[in-house]
C-alpha cells in the first residue's frame, strides 16, 4: 500500500552568510551618505562651529557641490529655487543661534509655497546646552524646534547618534511625500561627531490618493453639460505630469484655461485656449471671460487666495458648479464654497478624467491679452523706459525657455502681465509669503538645477538693497544669471497702495541707489539702461557668459498697473455671496 503522503526530500542547505558589520564611522559622514543616496547634488548654507562636522564630511564628497551664500536667507531661497526647478529636495546647512534664526523666513516661504527644503541646523553639545555657550539659543529659551514646528512638515532634534541616519531619511521622505514642504532637523555637535555603525536603510515612502469613481463621474457629467466651462490652474499643477495632462485635458474638450500668478506657465501662454493669468497682474482676457459668466469652474492646485483671485472675485454664476481639486484637503472649501471637492494630485485627476471624456471641438474668442502693446511703447513721462517696454525688450534678447525668478514688488505685477511663459518651470514667484529679496537666491538655485537654461531675475531696487550681496555668491560660483533691477527709486508698491487707499502719498524713498557700482564692487559686470531700445542693442547672454550680469533698468516711476483696492477686497472677503452675470451687467457687486 502506497503512503498517502510522499516524503519530501530535504532542501539543500545553503550556507547563510554571516552578517557584515559596518565599520565605525562618524555620524556626520553617515548623514552625508544619506543625502547622497537621496540624490542630493548641491548643498547651500553658511559654515559655523556647530555645523562644522557636516562641512568637514562634505570635503570627502566631491560629488556634492557646496554653495556658500552670504546670508542664511539667501541659502534658503536658493534651495527653494533648486527644489522648484528640479522637483528634488533642496538642502541647507546652518549653524546654531542666529544662523538658524536667519533661515526662518526662507523656511516659512517654502512652507507657504509647498517646496521640499531640508534645513539642518547645528547645535551646541547637549552637555552644555542652556549654560550660555556662544550662539546657544537654549540658554535664552529659544526653542528652535518649537518655533518652526508650525511652518514645517517635520521638526525635531536628533537626540542620539545611532538614530541620526534613520531620522534624516524620514525627514527627506516627509518633505517629498504628499503636499511637499520643508522639514527641519537640529543636530547637536556631540551627536554629529560620535562614531556609529550606520544601519543599512531601506526606506521608501509613497502617498496614494484614491478618487471615488462616482465623484469623477459627477465631475465629468458637469463638464459635458457645461456651456461656458473654465479651468483655473494653480502652481500645484506643476508636479510630475500635471502640466502635460492639463494641456491634453483642455484640448480634449476645448476648455479655456486661466492660471494664478504663481501658476503662470503651467499652461503655455501662447496656446489658443490660454486666457492668461487671473488675479494680481492678470490679463483682460481672463477677466472678460469670468465677467461674461462661468457655469462650471474647475480649480486645480490653487489655494484661491487673495492674489490668485484678485481679492476673492466671484468666479461662478449663481446656478453654476464649482469643483476644487487639491492635494491638500485643508484647501478644499477654505476660500470659496464648493460643490465638489477632490483630494488628489493634479496629474491623477486629469488622467482619470480623460478616461471619461469624449473629444469635442470648441472655439471661443478669448479676447485681448494685454492692457497695452509693450512693443509700441517708448519712454515715459520722466524720460525713462517704461517697465512693460523693458520686459518686452528683455524677452526679445533672451531665449524663449528662459527661467525667470520674480521678486516681490510693483515689478511683480508687470512681470506677471507682460512676460510670456511657455514652460511650466519658467516662472518662479514665491508669493505664498511674498518675501522681498527671494529672487536672487531662487535664480542661483534654478541655474544650478538647470544649467542648460538661461536664468534671469526681475526685481526692484528695494529688494536689491536687501539682498544684493548675494550677487557675490553668484560671482564666486561663476553662475551666468542676468539680474534686472527695475529701479524706480522708491518702495513703489507700498507708495502706490498707500495713495490708493488713503488718498495721499507717503514717500518711502530709496534715495539714489547706484546699482552698477554696488554690483561691480561685488565682482559682477553691470550695465545701466535708461531708454527704450537700449536693451535690444545688448547681447545680454554674452555679457553674462562667465558670471552674473546686473542690469540697472531705470524705469519711469509714474507708471503703474491698474489694480483692485486689495485692502477693501480683503475687508469684504468673508462675504462670498454668489451673483450672476446679469448682476455684473448692472454694475452690482456682492453686498458685504
Coordinates of N, CA and C in Angstrom, one line a residue, residues 216-229 249 252-255 295-296 298 321 323 353-362:
X216 N -15.7 61.3 -9.7 CA -15.2 61.6 -11.0 C -16.3 61.6 -12.1
X217 N -17.2 60.6 -12.0 CA -18.3 60.6 -12.9 C -19.2 61.9 -12.8
X218 N -19.3 62.4 -11.6 CA -20.1 63.6 -11.4 C -19.4 64.8 -12.0
X219 N -18.0 64.8 -11.9 CA -17.3 65.9 -12.5 C -17.3 65.9 -14.0
X220 N -17.2 64.6 -14.5 CA -17.3 64.5 -16.0 C -18.6 64.9 -16.5
X221 N -19.7 64.5 -15.8 CA -21.0 64.9 -16.3 C -21.2 66.4 -16.3
X222 N -20.7 67.1 -15.2 CA -20.8 68.5 -15.2 C -20.1 69.2 -16.3
X223 N -18.9 68.6 -16.7 CA -18.2 69.2 -17.8 C -18.9 69.0 -19.1
X224 N -19.5 67.8 -19.3 CA -20.2 67.6 -20.6 C -21.4 68.4 -20.7
X225 N -22.0 68.8 -19.6 CA -23.2 69.6 -19.7 C -23.0 71.1 -19.7
X226 N -21.7 71.5 -19.4 CA -21.4 73.0 -19.2 C -21.4 73.7 -20.6
X227 N -21.9 74.9 -20.6 CA -21.9 75.7 -21.8 C -20.7 76.6 -21.8
X228 N -20.3 77.2 -20.6 CA -19.1 78.0 -20.5 C -18.2 77.5 -19.3
X229 N -17.5 76.4 -19.6 CA -16.7 75.9 -18.5 C -15.3 76.7 -18.5
X249 N -6.1 67.6 -21.4 CA -7.4 67.7 -20.8 C -8.1 68.9 -21.4
X252 N -8.9 68.2 -25.1 CA -9.9 67.2 -25.3 C -11.3 67.7 -25.4
X253 N -11.6 68.8 -24.5 CA -13.0 69.4 -24.5 C -13.0 70.8 -25.0
X254 N -11.8 71.3 -25.4 CA -11.7 72.7 -25.8 C -12.1 73.7 -24.7
X255 N -11.6 73.4 -23.5 CA -11.9 74.3 -22.3 C -10.9 75.3 -22.1
X295 N -20.4 78.8 -16.0 CA -21.3 77.8 -15.4 C -20.7 76.6 -14.8
X296 N -19.3 76.5 -15.0 CA -18.6 75.4 -14.4 C -17.1 75.9 -14.2
X298 N -13.5 74.6 -12.7 CA -12.7 73.6 -12.1 C -11.4 74.2 -11.7
X321 N -21.5 75.5 -11.2 CA -20.9 74.4 -10.4 C -19.5 74.8 -10.1
X323 N -16.0 73.1 -8.8 CA -15.2 71.9 -8.4 C -13.8 72.3 -8.1
X353 N -9.9 61.7 -15.4 CA -11.0 62.3 -16.1 C -10.9 62.1 -17.6
X354 N -9.7 62.0 -18.1 CA -9.5 61.8 -19.6 C -10.2 60.4 -20.0
X355 N -10.2 59.5 -19.1 CA -10.8 58.2 -19.5 C -12.3 58.3 -19.5
X356 N -12.9 59.4 -19.1 CA -14.3 59.6 -19.0 C -14.9 60.6 -20.0
X357 N -14.0 61.2 -20.8 CA -14.4 62.3 -21.6 C -14.2 62.1 -23.1
X358 N -15.2 62.1 -23.9 CA -15.0 62.0 -25.4 C -14.5 63.3 -25.9
X359 N -13.8 63.3 -27.0 CA -13.3 64.6 -27.6 C -14.4 65.4 -28.1
X360 N -14.1 66.7 -28.1 CA -15.1 67.7 -28.7 C -14.3 68.9 -29.1
X361 N -14.7 69.5 -30.2 CA -14.1 70.7 -30.6 C -14.9 71.9 -30.2
X362 N -14.2 72.9 -29.6 CA -14.9 74.1 -29.1 C -13.9 75.2 -29.4

